[in-house]
Short mmCIF file of C-alpha atoms in Angstrom, two decimals:
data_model
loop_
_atom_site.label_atom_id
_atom_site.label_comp_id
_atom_site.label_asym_id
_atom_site.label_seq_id
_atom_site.Cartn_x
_atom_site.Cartn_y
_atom_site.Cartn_z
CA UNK V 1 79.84 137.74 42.55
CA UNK V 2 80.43 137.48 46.19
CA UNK V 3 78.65 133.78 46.12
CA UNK V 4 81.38 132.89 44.03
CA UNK V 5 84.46 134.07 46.23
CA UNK V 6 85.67 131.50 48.23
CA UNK V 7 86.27 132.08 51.91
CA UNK V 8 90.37 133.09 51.58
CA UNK V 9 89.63 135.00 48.86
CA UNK V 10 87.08 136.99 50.43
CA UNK V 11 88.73 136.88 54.18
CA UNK V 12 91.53 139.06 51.74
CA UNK V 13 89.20 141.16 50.32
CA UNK V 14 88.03 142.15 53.94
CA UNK V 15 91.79 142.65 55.27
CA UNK V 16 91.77 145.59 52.06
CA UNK V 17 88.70 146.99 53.17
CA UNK V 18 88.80 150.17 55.18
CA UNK V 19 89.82 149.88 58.98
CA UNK V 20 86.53 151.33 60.53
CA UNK V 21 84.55 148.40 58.91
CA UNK V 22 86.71 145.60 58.66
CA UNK V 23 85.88 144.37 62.05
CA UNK V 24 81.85 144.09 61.22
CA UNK V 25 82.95 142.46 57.82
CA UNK V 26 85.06 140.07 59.56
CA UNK V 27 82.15 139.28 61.51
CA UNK V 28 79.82 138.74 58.90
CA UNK V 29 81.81 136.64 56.78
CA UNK V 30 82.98 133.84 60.31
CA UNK V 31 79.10 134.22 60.66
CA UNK V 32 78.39 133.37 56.93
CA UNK V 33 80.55 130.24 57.10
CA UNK V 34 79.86 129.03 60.72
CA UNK V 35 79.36 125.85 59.41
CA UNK V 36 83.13 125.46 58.55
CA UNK V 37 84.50 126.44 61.57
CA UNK V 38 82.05 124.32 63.66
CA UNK V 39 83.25 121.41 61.46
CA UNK V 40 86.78 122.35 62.43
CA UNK V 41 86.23 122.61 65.59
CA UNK V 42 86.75 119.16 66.97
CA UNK V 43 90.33 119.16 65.24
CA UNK V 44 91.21 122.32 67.09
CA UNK V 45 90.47 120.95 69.97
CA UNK V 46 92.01 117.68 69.36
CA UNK V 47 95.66 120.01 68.63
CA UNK V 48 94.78 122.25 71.84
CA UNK V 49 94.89 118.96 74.28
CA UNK V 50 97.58 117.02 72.36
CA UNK V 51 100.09 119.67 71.21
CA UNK V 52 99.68 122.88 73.47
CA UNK V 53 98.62 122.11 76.60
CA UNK V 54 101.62 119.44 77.05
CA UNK V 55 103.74 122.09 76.16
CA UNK V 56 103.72 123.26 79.80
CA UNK V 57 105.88 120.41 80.38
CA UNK V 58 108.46 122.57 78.69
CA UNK V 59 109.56 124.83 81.56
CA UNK V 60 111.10 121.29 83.29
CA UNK V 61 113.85 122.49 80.57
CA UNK V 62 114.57 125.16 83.32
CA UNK V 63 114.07 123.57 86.21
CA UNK V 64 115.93 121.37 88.88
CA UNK V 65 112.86 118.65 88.38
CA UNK V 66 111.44 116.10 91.36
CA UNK V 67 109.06 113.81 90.60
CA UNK V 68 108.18 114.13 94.47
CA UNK V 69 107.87 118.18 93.90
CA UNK V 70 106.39 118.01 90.77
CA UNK V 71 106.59 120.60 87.90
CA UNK V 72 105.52 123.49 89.95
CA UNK V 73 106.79 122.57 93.12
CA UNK V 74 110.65 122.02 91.78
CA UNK V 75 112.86 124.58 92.41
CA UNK V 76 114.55 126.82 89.63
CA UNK V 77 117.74 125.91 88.01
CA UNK V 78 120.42 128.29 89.21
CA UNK V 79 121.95 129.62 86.65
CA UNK V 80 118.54 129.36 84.86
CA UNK V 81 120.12 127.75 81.63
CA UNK V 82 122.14 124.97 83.83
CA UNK V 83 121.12 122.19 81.31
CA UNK V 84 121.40 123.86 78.20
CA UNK V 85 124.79 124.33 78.78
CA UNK V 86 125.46 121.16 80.50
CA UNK V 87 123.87 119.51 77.06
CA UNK V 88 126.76 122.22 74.63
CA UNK V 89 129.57 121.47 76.93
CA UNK V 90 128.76 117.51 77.04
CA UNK V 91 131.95 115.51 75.31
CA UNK V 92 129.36 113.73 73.11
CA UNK V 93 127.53 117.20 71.63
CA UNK V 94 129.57 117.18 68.88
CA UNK V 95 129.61 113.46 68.17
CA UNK V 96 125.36 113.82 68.53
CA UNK V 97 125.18 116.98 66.08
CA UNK V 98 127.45 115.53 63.83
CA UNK V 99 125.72 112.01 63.82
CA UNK V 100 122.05 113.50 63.76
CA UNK V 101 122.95 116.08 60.58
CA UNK V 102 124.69 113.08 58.63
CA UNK V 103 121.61 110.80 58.72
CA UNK V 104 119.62 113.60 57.68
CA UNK V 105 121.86 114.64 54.70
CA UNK V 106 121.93 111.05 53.82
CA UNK V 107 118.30 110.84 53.62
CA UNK V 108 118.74 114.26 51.48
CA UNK V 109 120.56 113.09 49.02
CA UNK V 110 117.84 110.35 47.93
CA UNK V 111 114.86 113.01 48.00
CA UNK V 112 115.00 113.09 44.40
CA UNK V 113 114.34 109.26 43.87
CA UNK V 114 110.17 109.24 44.73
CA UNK V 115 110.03 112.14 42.40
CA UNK V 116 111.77 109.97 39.75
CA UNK V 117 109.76 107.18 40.90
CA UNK V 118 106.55 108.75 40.29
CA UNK V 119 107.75 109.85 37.07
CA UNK V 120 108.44 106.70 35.67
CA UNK V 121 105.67 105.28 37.09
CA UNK V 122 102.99 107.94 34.92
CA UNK V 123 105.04 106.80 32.15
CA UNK V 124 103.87 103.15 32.22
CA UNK V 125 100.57 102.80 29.65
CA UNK V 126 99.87 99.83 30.93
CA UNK V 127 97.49 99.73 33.71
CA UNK V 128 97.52 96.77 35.17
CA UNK V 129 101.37 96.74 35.30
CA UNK V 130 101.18 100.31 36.59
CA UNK V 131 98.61 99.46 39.38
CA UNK V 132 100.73 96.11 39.95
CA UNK V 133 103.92 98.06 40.23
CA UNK V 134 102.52 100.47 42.35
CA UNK V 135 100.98 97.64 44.95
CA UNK V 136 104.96 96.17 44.92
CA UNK V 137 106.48 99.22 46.08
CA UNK V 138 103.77 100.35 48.69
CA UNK V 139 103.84 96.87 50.23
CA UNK V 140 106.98 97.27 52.18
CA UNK V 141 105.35 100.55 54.10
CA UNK V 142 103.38 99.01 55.92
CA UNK V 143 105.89 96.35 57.59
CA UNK V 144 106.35 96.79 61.15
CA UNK V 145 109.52 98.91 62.04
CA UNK V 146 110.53 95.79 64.59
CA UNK V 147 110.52 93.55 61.44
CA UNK V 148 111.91 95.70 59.14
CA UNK V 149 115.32 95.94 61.27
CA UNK V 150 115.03 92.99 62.03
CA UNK V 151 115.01 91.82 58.40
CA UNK V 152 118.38 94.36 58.48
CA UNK V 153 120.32 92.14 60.81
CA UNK V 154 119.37 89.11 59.30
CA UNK V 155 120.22 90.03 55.87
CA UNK V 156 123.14 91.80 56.82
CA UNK V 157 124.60 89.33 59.57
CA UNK V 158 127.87 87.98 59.88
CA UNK V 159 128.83 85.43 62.74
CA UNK V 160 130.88 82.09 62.90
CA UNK V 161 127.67 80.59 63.10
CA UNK V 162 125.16 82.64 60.97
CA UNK V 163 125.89 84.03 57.48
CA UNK V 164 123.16 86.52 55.82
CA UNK V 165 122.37 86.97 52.24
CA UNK V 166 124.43 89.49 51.31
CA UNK V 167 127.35 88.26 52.62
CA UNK V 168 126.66 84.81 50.71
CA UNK V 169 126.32 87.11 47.72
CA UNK V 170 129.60 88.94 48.67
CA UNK V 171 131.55 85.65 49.53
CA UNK V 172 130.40 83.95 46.49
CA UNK V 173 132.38 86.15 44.49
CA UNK V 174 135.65 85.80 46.41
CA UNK V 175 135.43 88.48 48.29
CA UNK V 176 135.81 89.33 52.05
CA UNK V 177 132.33 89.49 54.25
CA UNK V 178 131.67 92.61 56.05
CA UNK V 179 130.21 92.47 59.71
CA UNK V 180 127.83 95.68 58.25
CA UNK V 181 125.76 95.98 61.74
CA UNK V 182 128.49 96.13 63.58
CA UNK V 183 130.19 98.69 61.85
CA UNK V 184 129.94 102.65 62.07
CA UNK V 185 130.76 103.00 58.47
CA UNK V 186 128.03 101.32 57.08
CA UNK V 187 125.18 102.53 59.79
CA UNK V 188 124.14 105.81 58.30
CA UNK V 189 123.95 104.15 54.36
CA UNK V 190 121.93 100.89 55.90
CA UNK V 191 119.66 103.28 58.00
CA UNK V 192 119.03 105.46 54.58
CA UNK V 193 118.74 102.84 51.94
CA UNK V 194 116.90 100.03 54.24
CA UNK V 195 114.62 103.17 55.07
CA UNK V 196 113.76 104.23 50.71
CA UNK V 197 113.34 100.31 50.36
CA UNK V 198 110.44 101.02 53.02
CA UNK V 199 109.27 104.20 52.12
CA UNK V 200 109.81 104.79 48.24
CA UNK V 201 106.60 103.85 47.05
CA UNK V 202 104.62 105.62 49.87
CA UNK V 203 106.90 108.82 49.72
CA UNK V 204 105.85 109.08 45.90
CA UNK V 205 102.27 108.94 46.63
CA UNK V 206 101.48 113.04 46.54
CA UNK V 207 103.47 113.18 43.21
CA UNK V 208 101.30 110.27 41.49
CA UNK V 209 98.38 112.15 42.19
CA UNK V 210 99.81 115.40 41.09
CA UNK V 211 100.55 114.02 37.47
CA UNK V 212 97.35 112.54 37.61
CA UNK V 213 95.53 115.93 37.75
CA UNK V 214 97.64 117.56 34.96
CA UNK V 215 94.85 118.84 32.53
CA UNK V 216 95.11 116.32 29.52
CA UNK V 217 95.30 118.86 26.59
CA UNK V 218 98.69 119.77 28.20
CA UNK V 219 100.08 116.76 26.57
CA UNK V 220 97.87 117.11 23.42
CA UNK V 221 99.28 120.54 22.63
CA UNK V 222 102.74 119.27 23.36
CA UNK V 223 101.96 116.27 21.23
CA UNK V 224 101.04 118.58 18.39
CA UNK V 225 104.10 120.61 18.59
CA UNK V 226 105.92 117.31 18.24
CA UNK V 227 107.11 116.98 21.77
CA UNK V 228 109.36 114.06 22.48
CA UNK V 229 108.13 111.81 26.03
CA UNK V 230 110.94 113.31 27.92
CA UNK V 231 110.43 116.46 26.50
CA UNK V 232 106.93 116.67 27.97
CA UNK V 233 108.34 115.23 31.55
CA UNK V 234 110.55 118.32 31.72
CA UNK V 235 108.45 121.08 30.27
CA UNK V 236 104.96 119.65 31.91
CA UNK V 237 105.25 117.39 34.26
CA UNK V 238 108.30 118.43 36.08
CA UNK V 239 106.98 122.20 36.24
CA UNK V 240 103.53 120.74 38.26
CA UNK V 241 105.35 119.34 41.01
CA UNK V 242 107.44 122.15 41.90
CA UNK V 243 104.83 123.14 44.44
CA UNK V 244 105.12 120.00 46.13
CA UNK V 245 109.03 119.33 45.99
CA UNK V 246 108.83 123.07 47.31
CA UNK V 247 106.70 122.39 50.42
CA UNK V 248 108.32 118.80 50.73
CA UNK V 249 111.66 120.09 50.57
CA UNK V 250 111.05 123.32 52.78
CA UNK V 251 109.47 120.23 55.41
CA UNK V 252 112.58 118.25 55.48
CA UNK V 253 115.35 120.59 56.04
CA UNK V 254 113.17 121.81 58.52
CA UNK V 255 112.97 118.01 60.03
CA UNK V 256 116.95 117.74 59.97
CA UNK V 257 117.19 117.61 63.52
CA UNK V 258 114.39 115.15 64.35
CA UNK V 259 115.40 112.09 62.89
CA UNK V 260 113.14 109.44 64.13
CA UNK V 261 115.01 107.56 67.36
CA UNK V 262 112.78 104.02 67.38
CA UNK V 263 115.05 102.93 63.97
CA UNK V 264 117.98 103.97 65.26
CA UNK V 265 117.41 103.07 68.81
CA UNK V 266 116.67 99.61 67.55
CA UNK V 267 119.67 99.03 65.19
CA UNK V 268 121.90 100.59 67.38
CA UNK V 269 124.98 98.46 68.69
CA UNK V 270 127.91 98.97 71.06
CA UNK V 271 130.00 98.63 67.79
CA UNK V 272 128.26 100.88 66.00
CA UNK V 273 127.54 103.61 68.79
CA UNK V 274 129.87 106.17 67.14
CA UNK V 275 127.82 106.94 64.19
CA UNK V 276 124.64 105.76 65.53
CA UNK V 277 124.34 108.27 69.01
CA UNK V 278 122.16 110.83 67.68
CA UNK V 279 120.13 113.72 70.05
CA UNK V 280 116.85 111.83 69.89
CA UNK V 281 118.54 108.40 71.44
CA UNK V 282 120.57 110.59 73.62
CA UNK V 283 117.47 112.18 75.18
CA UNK V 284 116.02 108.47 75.90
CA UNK V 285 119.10 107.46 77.34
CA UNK V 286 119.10 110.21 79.66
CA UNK V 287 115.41 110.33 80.42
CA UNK V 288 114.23 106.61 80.29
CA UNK V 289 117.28 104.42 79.19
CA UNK V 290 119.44 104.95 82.65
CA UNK V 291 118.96 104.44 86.57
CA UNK V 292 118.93 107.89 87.46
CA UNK V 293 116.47 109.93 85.64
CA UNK V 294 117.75 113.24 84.28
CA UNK V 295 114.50 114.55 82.79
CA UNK V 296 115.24 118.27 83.07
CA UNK V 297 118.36 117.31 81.45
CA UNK V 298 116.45 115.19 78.73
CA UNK V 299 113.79 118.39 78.27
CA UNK V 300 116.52 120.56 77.88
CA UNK V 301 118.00 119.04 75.09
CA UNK V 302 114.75 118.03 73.15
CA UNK V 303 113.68 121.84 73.30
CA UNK V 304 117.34 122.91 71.91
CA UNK V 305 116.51 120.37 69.21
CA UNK V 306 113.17 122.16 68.31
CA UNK V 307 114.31 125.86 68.56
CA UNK V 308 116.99 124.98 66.27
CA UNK V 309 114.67 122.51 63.68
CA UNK V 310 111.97 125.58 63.92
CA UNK V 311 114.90 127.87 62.79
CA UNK V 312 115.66 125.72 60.07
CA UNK V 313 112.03 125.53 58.57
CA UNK V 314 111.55 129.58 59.10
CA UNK V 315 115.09 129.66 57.17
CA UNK V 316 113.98 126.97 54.28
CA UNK V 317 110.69 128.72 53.97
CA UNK V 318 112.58 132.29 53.71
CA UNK V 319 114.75 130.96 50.58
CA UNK V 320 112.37 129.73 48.84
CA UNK V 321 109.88 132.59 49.11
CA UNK V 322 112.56 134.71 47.80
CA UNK V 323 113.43 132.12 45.14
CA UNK V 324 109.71 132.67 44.46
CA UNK V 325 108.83 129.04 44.76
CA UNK V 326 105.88 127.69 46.81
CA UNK V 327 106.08 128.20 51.47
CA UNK V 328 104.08 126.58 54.35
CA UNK V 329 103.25 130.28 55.57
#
């Protein structure tokens, strides 16, 4: 029977075992399976170089840094947490947290639509049209970010001597054109829609292959029982993604803080620089975008963004193990 226990299931068996023997069971089992961790090995190491050891970088966060000095050689901040406080006392911090948590909530709110996406797209018998469907809405994925907002402006612009689409559609029924780029309004809605016109196909990729593996005489019992198509959505195929829209959901409130600068950074304007000025651009500005380089400042504020995003995933993951749905640890 023990042939047939697979490595979790018998590393638990060992952590039940009694405490005087664990330790040479432990041993045995890593020894057993050597060929596993050898094969992880070279990602392990890959994550060591690339995600911890920068991490040292981190203490610049409390530091008065020189480039001259370098990161040991700087001196200490005095009082330790200078920046930090510098960063919650700034006149924009407010404007930032308020900005960043909006485009995130926006991008919330249409979370639901790849899971509806993927539903109706397991509905389609057809396979060609499926597969043809599916090729449509990937397509736009894998479009260059540059491109894609650039597409944005040109869609979306409105100048005495250059009118986009849109407007043309707008002004062709009588109506007023709206300068959308240049507005703070409209920023966070063009950022999340232009952003599911990118990503919707891609996003619904783990859900396709989720209804894919549902076990066929799911829908054969159902079919005998005289099961309606939407009744088997909600009582089969809706239940066998919960794991996913779980772990998906539990990874994007804990991503809330870290919306990705390079869109914003590029379809950021001087108009549109209320709604747009999130933490991540603010960080570049600071660090790279200005004269004087205020990268202890910069680290400061990116490591208040973490502590607070890792915060948010420990909190997402608490709720929904006591919800009793599916968590990341």
């Amino acid at each position: 029977m023990k042939e047939k226990v697979g490595v979790f299931a018998e590393s638990r068996e060992l952590s039940k075992a009694r405490p005087g023997k664990t330790g040479k069971k432990k041993l045995r089992a890593w020894y057993k399976n050597w060929q596993l961790y050898l094969l992880a090995l070279p990602a392990l190491a890959v994550i060591a170089v690339f995600c911890y050891a920068p991490m040292y970088g981190i203490i610049i966060a409390f530091k008065d840094y020189n480039v001259i000095q370098g990161i040991g050689g700087s001196p200490w901040a005095d009082p330790i947490f200078k920046h930090f406080k510098a960063f919650v006392t700034d006149s924009y911090f407010l404007n930032m947290l308020w900005n960043t948590l909006r485009l995130s909530l926006c991008s919330l709110l249409v979370f639901p639509l790849p899971i509806l996406f993927a539903l109706l797209l397991n509905e389609i018998r057809i396979k060609s049209l499926r597969t043809t469907v599916q090729i449509i809405s990937y397509a736009p994925y894998f479009i260059s970010l540059v491109v894609s907002v650039s597409m944005c402006f040109t869609f979306l612009e409105y100048t005495q001597d250059r009118v986009g689409i849109i407007n043309r559609i707008i002004m062709f029924f009588g109506l007023e054109p709206v300068k959308f780029m240049e507005s703070a309004a409209w920023f966070p809605w063009i950022y999340v829609l232009s952003g599911l016109w990118q990503g919707l196909g891609w996003w619904s990729i783990t859900y396709v292959a989720a209804l894919t593996a549902i076990d066929p005489t799911l829908y054969e019992a159902a079919e005998i029982d005289g099961a309606s198509r939407l009744r088997k959505i909600w009582h089969i195929n809706i239940p066998s993604l919960m794991p996913i829209i779980s772990i998906t959901l539990i990874m994007n409130l804990g991503n809330m803080l870290n919306v990705g600068f390079e869109k914003v950074l590029l379809m950021q304007t001087d108009l549109n620089y209320a709604s747009s000025n999130i933490i991540s651009t603010y960080v570049y500005e600071k660090t790279l975008g200005s004269v004087i380089k205020q990268y202890s400042y910069g680290t400061a504020i990116g490591l208040f963004n973490n502590v607070i995003s890792l915060v948010l995933l420990l909190g997402a993951n608490f709720i929904a193990k006591k919800l009793g749905g599916e968590t990341i640890l």
